[in-house]
Coordinates of N, CA and C in Angstrom, one line a residue:
M62 N 30.6 207.7 98.9 CA 31.7 208.7 99.0 C 31.9 209.3 97.6
D63 N 31.9 210.7 97.5 CA 32.1 211.3 96.2 C 33.6 211.4 95.8
E64 N 33.8 212.0 94.6 CA 35.1 212.0 94.1 C 36.1 212.8 94.9
L65 N 35.7 213.9 95.5 CA 36.6 214.8 96.3 C 36.9 214.1 97.6
D66 N 36.0 213.4 98.2 CA 36.2 212.7 99.4 C 37.2 211.5 99.2
Q67 N 37.1 210.9 98.0 CA 38.1 209.8 97.7 C 39.5 210.4 97.6
F68 N 39.6 211.5 97.0 CA 41.0 212.2 96.9 C 41.5 212.5 98.2
K69 N 40.6 213.1 99.1 CA 41.1 213.4 100.5 C 41.5 212.2 101.2
K70 N 40.8 211.1 101.1 CA 41.2 209.9 101.8 C 42.5 209.4 101.3
Q71 N 42.7 209.4 100.0 CA 44.0 209.0 99.4 C 45.2 209.9 99.8
W72 N 44.9 211.2 100.0 CA 45.9 212.1 100.4 C 46.4 211.7 101.8
K73 N 45.5 211.4 102.7 CA 45.8 211.0 104.0 C 46.6 209.7 104.1
E74 N 46.2 208.7 103.2 CA 46.8 207.4 103.2 C 48.2 207.4 102.5
N75 N 48.4 208.3 101.5 CA 49.6 208.3 100.7 C 50.0 209.8 100.5
E76 N 51.1 210.2 101.1 CA 51.5 211.6 101.0 C 52.0 211.9 99.6
N77 N 52.4 210.9 98.9 CA 53.0 211.1 97.5 C 51.9 211.1 96.5
F78 N 50.6 210.9 96.9 CA 49.5 210.9 96.0 C 49.4 212.3 95.4
M79 N 49.0 212.4 94.1 CA 49.0 213.7 93.4 C 48.0 214.7 94.2
K80 N 48.4 215.9 94.2 CA 47.6 217.0 94.8 C 46.8 217.7 93.7
L81 N 45.7 218.2 94.1 CA 44.8 218.9 93.2 C 44.9 220.4 93.5
N82 N 44.9 221.2 92.4 CA 44.8 222.6 92.6 C 43.4 223.1 92.7
Q83 N 43.2 224.4 93.0 CA 41.8 224.9 93.2 C 40.9 224.7 92.0
S84 N 41.4 224.9 90.8 CA 40.6 224.7 89.6 C 40.1 223.3 89.5
E85 N 41.0 222.4 89.8 CA 40.6 220.9 89.7 C 39.5 220.6 90.7
I86 N 39.7 221.1 91.9 CA 38.8 220.8 93.0 C 37.4 221.4 92.6
K87 N 37.4 222.7 92.1 CA 36.1 223.3 91.7 C 35.5 222.5 90.6
A88 N 36.3 222.0 89.7 CA 35.7 221.2 88.6 C 35.0 219.9 89.2
I89 N 35.6 219.3 90.2 CA 35.0 218.1 90.8 C 33.7 218.5 91.5
L90 N 33.7 219.6 92.2 CA 32.5 220.1 92.9 C 31.4 220.5 92.0
H91 N 31.8 221.0 90.8 CA 30.9 221.4 89.8 C 30.2 220.1 89.3
K92 N 31.0 219.1 89.0 CA 30.5 217.9 88.4 C 29.5 217.2 89.5
S93 N 30.0 217.2 90.7 CA 29.2 216.6 91.8 C 27.8 217.3 92.0
S94 N 27.9 218.6 92.0 CA 26.6 219.4 92.2 C 25.7 219.2 91.0
T95 N 26.2 219.1 89.8 CA 25.3 218.9 88.6 C 24.6 217.5 88.8
S96 N 25.4 216.5 89.2 CA 24.8 215.2 89.4 C 23.7 215.1 90.5
I97 N 24.0 215.9 91.6 CA 23.0 215.9 92.7 C 21.7 216.6 92.2
V98 N 21.8 217.7 91.5 CA 20.6 218.4 91.0 C 19.9 217.6 90.0
K99 N 20.6 216.8 89.2 CA 20.0 215.9 88.2 C 19.2 214.9 88.9
W100 N 19.7 214.3 90.0 CA 19.0 213.3 90.7 C 17.7 213.9 91.4
I101 N 17.8 215.1 91.9 CA 16.6 215.7 92.5 C 15.5 215.9 91.4
F102 N 16.0 216.4 90.2 CA 15.1 216.5 89.1 C 14.4 215.2 88.7
I103 N 15.2 214.2 88.6 CA 14.7 212.8 88.2 C 13.7 212.3 89.2
I104 N 14.0 212.5 90.5 CA 13.1 212.0 91.6 C 11.8 212.7 91.5
C105 N 11.8 214.0 91.3 CA 10.6 214.8 91.2 C 9.7 214.4 90.1
C106 N 10.3 214.1 88.9 CA 9.6 213.6 87.8 C 9.0 212.2 88.0
L107 N 9.7 211.4 88.7 CA 9.2 210.0 89.0 C 8.0 210.1 90.0
E108 N 8.1 211.0 91.0 CA 7.0 211.2 91.9 C 5.8 211.7 91.2
L109 N 6.0 212.6 90.2 CA 4.8 213.1 89.4 C 4.2 212.0 88.6
L110 N 5.0 211.2 87.9 CA 4.5 210.1 87.1 C 3.8 209.1 88.0
L111 N 4.3 208.8 89.2 CA 3.7 207.9 90.1 C 2.3 208.4 90.5
G112 N 2.2 209.7 90.8 CA 0.9 210.3 91.2 C -0.1 210.3 90.0
I113 N 0.3 210.5 88.8 CA -0.5 210.5 87.6 C -1.0 209.0 87.4
S114 N 0.0 208.1 87.5 CA -0.4 206.7 87.3 C -1.4 206.2 88.3
L115 N -1.2 206.5 89.6 CA -2.1 206.1 90.6 C -3.5 206.7 90.4
S116 N -3.6 207.9 89.9 CA -4.9 208.5 89.6 C -5.7 207.8 88.6
F117 N -5.0 207.1 87.7 CA -5.7 206.3 86.7 C -5.9 204.8 87.1
I118 N -5.0 204.3 87.9 CA -5.1 202.9 88.4 C -6.1 202.7 89.5
L119 N -6.1 203.6 90.5 CA -7.0 203.5 91.6 C -8.4 203.8 91.3
P120 N -9.4 203.0 91.7 CA -10.8 203.2 91.4 C -11.3 204.5 92.1
S121 N -12.1 205.3 91.3 CA -12.6 206.5 91.9 C -14.1 206.5 91.9
E122 N -14.7 206.9 93.0 CA -16.2 207.0 93.2 C -16.7 208.4 92.8
K123 N -17.9 208.4 92.3 CA -18.5 209.7 92.0 C -18.8 210.5 93.3
E124 N -18.3 211.7 93.3 CA -18.5 212.5 94.5 C -19.9 213.1 94.5
E125 N -20.6 212.8 95.6 CA -22.0 213.3 95.7 C -22.2 214.7 96.2
F126 N -21.1 215.3 96.8 CA -21.2 216.6 97.3 C -20.4 217.6 96.3
L127 N -21.1 218.5 95.8 CA -20.5 219.5 94.9 C -19.3 220.2 95.5
A128 N -19.5 220.6 96.7 CA -18.4 221.4 97.4 C -17.1 220.6 97.4
F129 N -17.2 219.3 97.8 CA -16.0 218.5 97.9 C -15.5 218.1 96.5
E130 N -16.4 218.0 95.5 CA -15.9 217.8 94.2 C -15.1 219.0 93.7
L131 N -15.5 220.2 94.0 CA -14.8 221.4 93.6 C -13.5 221.5 94.3
L132 N -13.5 221.1 95.6 CA -12.3 221.1 96.4 C -11.3 220.1 95.9
N133 N -11.8 218.9 95.5 CA -10.9 217.9 94.9 C -10.2 218.4 93.6
W134 N -11.1 219.0 92.7 CA -10.6 219.5 91.5 C -9.5 220.6 91.7
T135 N -9.9 221.5 92.6 CA -9.0 222.6 92.9 C -7.6 222.1 93.5
Y136 N -7.7 221.1 94.4 CA -6.5 220.6 95.0 C -5.7 219.9 93.9
E137 N -6.3 219.1 93.0 CA -5.5 218.4 92.0 C -4.8 219.4 91.0
I138 N -5.6 220.5 90.6 CA -5.0 221.5 89.7 C -3.8 222.2 90.4
I139 N -4.0 222.6 91.6 CA -3.0 223.3 92.3 C -1.8 222.5 92.5
S140 N -2.0 221.2 92.9 CA -0.9 220.3 93.2 C -0.1 220.0 92.0
Y141 N -0.8 219.7 90.8 CA 0.0 219.4 89.6 C 0.7 220.7 89.1
I142 N 0.1 221.8 89.2 CA 0.7 223.1 88.7 C 2.0 223.3 89.6
A143 N 1.9 223.1 90.9 CA 3.0 223.3 91.8 C 4.1 222.3 91.5
I144 N 3.8 221.0 91.3 CA 4.8 220.0 91.0 C 5.5 220.3 89.7
F145 N 4.7 220.7 88.6 CA 5.3 221.1 87.4 C 6.2 222.3 87.5
Y146 N 5.8 223.2 88.4 CA 6.6 224.4 88.6 C 7.9 224.0 89.3
F147 N 7.9 223.2 90.3 CA 9.2 222.8 90.9 C 10.1 222.0 90.0
I148 N 9.5 221.1 89.1 CA 10.3 220.4 88.1 C 10.9 221.4 87.2
Y149 N 10.2 222.4 86.7 CA 10.7 223.4 85.8 C 11.8 224.2 86.5
I150 N 11.7 224.6 87.8 CA 12.7 225.3 88.5 C 14.0 224.5 88.6
F151 N 13.8 223.2 89.0 CA 15.0 222.3 89.2 C 15.7 222.1 87.8
F152 N 14.9 222.0 86.8 CA 15.5 221.8 85.4 C 16.3 223.1 85.0
K153 N 15.7 224.3 85.3 CA 16.4 225.5 85.0 C 17.7 225.6 85.8
L154 N 17.7 225.2 87.1 CA 18.8 225.3 88.0 C 19.9 224.2 87.5
L155 N 19.4 223.1 87.1 CA 20.3 222.0 86.5 C 21.1 222.6 85.3
K156 N 20.4 223.2 84.4 CA 21.0 223.8 83.3 C 22.0 224.9 83.7
K157 N 21.6 225.7 84.7 CA 22.5 226.8 85.1 C 23.8 226.2 85.7
I158 N 23.6 225.2 86.6 CA 24.8 224.6 87.2 C 25.7 223.9 86.1
K159 N 25.0 223.3 85.2 CA 25.7 222.5 84.1 C 26.5 223.5 83.2
N160 N 26.0 224.6 82.9 CA 26.6 225.5 81.9 C 27.5 226.6 82.5
T161 N 27.5 226.8 83.8 CA 28.2 227.9 84.4 C 29.7 227.5 84.7
N162 N 30.6 228.4 84.5 CA 32.0 228.1 84.9 C 32.4 229.1 86.0
N163 N 31.4 229.9 86.4 CA 31.7 230.9 87.4 C 31.3 230.4 88.8
T164 N 32.3 230.5 89.7 CA 32.1 229.9 91.0 C 31.0 230.6 91.8
K165 N 30.8 231.9 91.6 CA 29.8 232.6 92.3 C 28.4 232.2 91.8
S166 N 28.3 232.1 90.5 CA 27.0 231.6 89.9 C 26.7 230.2 90.4
L167 N 27.7 229.4 90.5 CA 27.5 228.0 90.9 C 27.0 228.0 92.3
M168 N 27.6 228.8 93.2 CA 27.2 228.8 94.6 C 25.8 229.4 94.7
E169 N 25.4 230.4 93.9 CA 24.0 230.9 94.0 C 23.0 229.8 93.5
A170 N 23.4 229.1 92.5 CA 22.5 228.0 92.0 C 22.3 226.9 93.1
I171 N 23.4 226.6 93.8 CA 23.3 225.6 94.9 C 22.4 226.0 96.0
L172 N 22.5 227.3 96.4 CA 21.6 227.9 97.4 C 20.1 227.9 96.9
A173 N 19.9 228.2 95.6 CA 18.6 228.2 95.1 C 18.0 226.8 95.1
V174 N 18.8 225.8 94.7 CA 18.3 224.4 94.7 C 17.9 224.0 96.1
R175 N 18.8 224.3 97.1 CA 18.5 224.0 98.5 C 17.2 224.6 99.0
K176 N 17.0 225.9 98.6 CA 15.8 226.6 99.0 C 14.6 226.0 98.4
N177 N 14.6 225.7 97.1 CA 13.4 225.2 96.4 C 13.1 223.8 96.8
A178 N 14.2 223.0 97.1 CA 13.9 221.6 97.6 C 13.2 221.6 98.9
D179 N 13.6 222.6 99.8 CA 13.0 222.7 101.1 C 11.5 223.1 100.9
H180 N 11.2 224.0 100.0 CA 9.8 224.4 99.7 C 9.0 223.3 99.1
Y181 N 9.7 222.5 98.3 CA 9.0 221.3 97.7 C 8.6 220.3 98.7
I182 N 9.5 220.0 99.6 CA 9.2 219.1 100.7 C 8.1 219.6 101.6
K183 N 8.1 220.9 102.0 CA 7.1 221.5 102.8 C 5.7 221.5 102.1
F184 N 5.7 221.7 100.8 CA 4.5 221.7 100.0 C 3.9 220.3 100.0
N185 N 4.7 219.2 99.8 CA 4.2 217.9 99.8 C 3.6 217.5 101.2
L186 N 4.2 217.9 102.3 CA 3.7 217.6 103.6 C 2.4 218.4 103.9
W187 N 2.3 219.6 103.3 CA 1.1 220.4 103.4 C 0.0 219.6 102.7
C188 N 0.3 219.0 101.5 CA -0.7 218.3 100.8 C -1.3 217.1 101.6
I189 N -0.4 216.4 102.3 CA -0.8 215.3 103.1 C -1.7 215.7 104.2
N190 N -1.4 216.8 104.9 CA -2.3 217.4 105.9 C -3.6 217.8 105.4
Y191 N -3.6 218.4 104.2 CA -4.9 218.8 103.6 C -5.8 217.6 103.3
V192 N -5.2 216.6 102.7 CA -6.0 215.4 102.3 C -6.6 214.7 103.6
I193 N -5.8 214.7 104.7 CA -6.3 214.1 105.9 C -7.5 214.9 106.5
I194 N -7.4 216.2 106.5 CA -8.4 217.1 107.0 C -9.7 217.0 106.2
I195 N -9.5 217.1 104.8 CA -10.7 217.0 103.9 C -11.4 215.7 104.0
S196 N -10.6 214.6 104.2 CA -11.2 213.3 104.3 C -12.1 213.2 105.6
L197 N -11.6 213.8 106.7 CA -12.4 213.8 107.9 C -13.7 214.6 107.8
L198 N -13.6 215.8 107.2 CA -14.7 216.6 106.9 C -15.8 215.9 106.0
H199 N -15.2 215.3 105.0 CA -16.1 214.5 104.1 C -16.9 213.5 104.8
N200 N -16.3 212.7 105.7 CA -17.0 211.7 106.4 C -18.0 212.2 107.4
I201 N -17.7 213.4 108.0 CA -18.7 214.0 108.9 C -19.9 214.5 108.1
V202 N -19.7 215.2 107.0 CA -20.8 215.6 106.1 C -21.7 214.5 105.6
A203 N -21.0 213.4 105.1 CA -21.7 212.3 104.6 C -22.6 211.6 105.6
E204 N -22.0 211.5 106.9 CA -22.8 210.9 107.9 C -24.0 211.7 108.3
F205 N -23.8 213.0 108.4 CA -25.0 213.8 108.7 C -26.0 213.8 107.6
Y206 N -25.5 213.8 106.3 CA -26.4 213.8 105.2 C -27.3 212.5 105.2
E207 N -26.7 211.4 105.6 CA -27.5 210.1 105.6 C -28.4 209.9 106.8
S208 N -27.9 210.3 108.0 CA -28.6 210.0 109.3 C -29.3 211.2 109.9
H209 N -28.8 212.5 109.6 CA -29.3 213.7 110.2 C -29.3 213.6 111.7
S210 N -28.3 212.8 112.2 CA -28.2 212.7 113.7 C -27.0 213.4 114.1
W211 N -27.2 214.4 115.0 CA -26.1 215.2 115.5 C -25.2 214.4 116.4
S212 N -25.8 213.4 117.2 CA -25.1 212.5 118.0 C -24.1 211.7 117.3
M213 N -24.6 211.1 116.1 CA -23.7 210.3 115.2 C -22.6 211.2 114.6
V214 N -23.0 212.4 114.3 CA -22.0 213.3 113.7 C -20.9 213.6 114.7
L215 N -21.3 213.8 116.0 CA -20.3 214.1 117.1 C -19.5 212.8 117.3
F216 N -20.1 211.7 117.2 CA -19.3 210.4 117.3 C -18.3 210.3 116.2
I217 N -18.7 210.5 115.0 CA -17.8 210.5 113.8 C -16.7 211.5 113.9
L218 N -17.1 212.7 114.4 CA -16.1 213.8 114.6 C -15.0 213.3 115.6
I219 N -15.4 212.8 116.7 CA -14.4 212.4 117.8 C -13.6 211.2 117.3
L220 N -14.3 210.2 116.8 CA -13.6 209.0 116.3 C -12.7 209.3 115.1
G221 N -13.3 210.1 114.2 CA -12.5 210.5 113.0 C -11.3 211.3 113.3
S222 N -11.5 212.2 114.3 CA -10.3 213.0 114.7 C -9.2 212.2 115.3
I223 N -9.6 211.2 116.1 CA -8.6 210.3 116.7 C -7.9 209.5 115.7
L224 N -8.7 208.9 114.7 CA -8.1 208.1 113.7 C -7.3 208.9 112.7
S225 N -7.8 210.1 112.4 CA -7.1 211.0 111.4 C -5.8 211.4 112.0
F226 N -5.8 211.8 113.3 CA -4.6 212.2 114.0 C -3.6 211.1 114.1
T227 N -4.1 209.9 114.4 CA -3.2 208.7 114.6 C -2.5 208.3 113.2
F228 N -3.4 208.1 112.2 CA -2.9 207.7 110.9 C -2.1 208.8 110.3
G229 N -2.7 210.0 110.4 CA -2.0 211.2 109.9 C -0.6 211.4 110.4
Y230 N -0.5 211.2 111.7 CA 0.8 211.4 112.4 C 1.8 210.4 111.9
V231 N 1.3 209.1 111.8 CA 2.2 208.0 111.3 C 2.6 208.2 109.8
F232 N 1.6 208.6 109.0 CA 1.9 208.8 107.6 C 2.8 210.0 107.4
I233 N 2.6 211.1 108.1 CA 3.5 212.2 108.0 C 4.9 211.9 108.4
K234 N 5.0 211.1 109.5 CA 6.3 210.7 110.0 C 7.0 209.9 108.9
L235 N 6.3 209.0 108.3 CA 6.8 208.2 107.2 C 7.3 209.0 106.0
A236 N 6.4 210.0 105.7 CA 6.7 210.9 104.6 C 8.0 211.7 104.9
K237 N 8.1 212.2 106.1 CA 9.3 213.0 106.5 C 10.5 212.1 106.5
G238 N 10.3 210.8 106.9 CA 11.4 209.9 106.8 C 11.9 209.7 105.4
Y239 N 10.9 209.6 104.5 CA 11.2 209.4 103.1 C 12.0 210.6 102.5
Y240 N 11.5 211.8 102.8 CA 12.1 213.0 102.3 C 13.5 213.2 102.9
H241 N 13.6 212.9 104.2 CA 14.9 213.0 104.9 C 15.9 212.0 104.3
L242 N 15.4 210.8 104.0 CA 16.3 209.8 103.4 C 16.8 210.1 102.0
I243 N 15.8 210.5 101.2 CA 16.1 210.8 99.8 C 16.7 212.2 99.6
Y244 N 15.9 213.2 99.9 CA 16.3 214.6 99.6 C 17.3 215.0 100.6
G245 N 17.1 214.6 101.9 CA 18.1 215.0 102.9 C 19.5 214.6 102.6
K246 N 19.7 213.4 102.1 CA 21.0 212.9 101.7 C 21.6 213.7 100.6
L247 N 20.8 214.0 99.6 CA 21.2 214.7 98.4 C 21.6 216.2 98.8
L248 N 20.7 216.8 99.6 CA 20.9 218.2 100.0 C 22.1 218.3 100.9
K249 N 22.4 217.3 101.7 CA 23.5 217.3 102.6 C 24.8 217.3 101.8
K250 N 24.9 216.6 100.7 CA 26.0 216.6 99.8 C 26.1 217.9 99.1
L251 N 25.0 218.4 98.7 CA 25.0 219.7 98.0 C 25.5 220.8 98.9
N252 N 25.1 220.8 100.2 CA 25.5 221.7 101.2 C 27.0 221.6 101.4
H253 N 27.5 220.4 101.4 CA 28.9 220.1 101.6 C 29.7 220.8 100.4
N254 N 29.2 220.6 99.2 CA 29.8 221.2 98.0 C 29.9 222.8 98.2
Y255 N 28.8 223.3 98.7 CA 28.7 224.8 98.9 C 29.7 225.3 99.9
E256 N 29.9 224.5 101.0 CA 30.9 224.9 102.0 C 32.3 224.8 101.4
E257 N 32.5 223.8 100.6 CA 33.9 223.6 100.0 C 34.2 224.8 99.1
L258 N 33.2 225.1 98.3 CA 33.3 226.3 97.3 C 33.5 227.6 98.1
T259 N 32.8 227.8 99.2 CA 33.0 229.0 100.0 C 34.4 229.0 100.6
R260 N 34.9 227.9 101.0 CA 36.3 227.8 101.6 C 37.3 228.2 100.5
L261 N 37.1 227.6 99.3 CA 38.0 227.9 98.2 C 38.0 229.3 97.8
E262 N 36.8 229.9 97.8 CA 36.7 231.4 97.4 C 37.4 232.3 98.5
E263 N 37.3 231.9 99.7 CA 38.0 232.6 100.8 C 39.5 232.5 100.7
E264 N 40.0 231.3 100.3 CA 41.4 231.1 100.2 C 42.0 231.8 99.0
S265 N 41.2 232.0 97.9 CA 41.8 232.5 96.7 C 41.9 234.1 96.7

């Protein structure tokens, strides 16, 4: 429960409890929004550090196919650039929210955070789908390269598609659950702050 919700609860329980004016409520919403964006920024940084750490910890095999090696390098470059971009955007929005005293600017920043967080989640889910598809294609090419048997390739294609769909579906569901649990909760609070600010602006 955030600070504003605590005040609302105490208002209902005790009519003599001090009331807050619009400026004080906006200050609470400002503080809460800053905290939420800060947490989004921290989580993005931790996810990036985890990805970098895993790339050094997990053993890597030499890629025998040049095309897949180029795809892997391209994917890594694009993914890291994208993640650094999102971290930079969230950092800029965090500074904007932290330093603004203007309600309109605060509301615009909240909308921008919500929009970019949605893009960040969709980008990560796209990355998961890409890795699953490339892994399946790699197995098919490797099998054909070793056996030159179209029947075996067809078998790998069917079996690989079933396994990729099954594990991919489960993994994506888990990823969506993670993003819903972590980012969904934060964005829900941020959306609540936006609605409160909208209501206050309409009343003023």
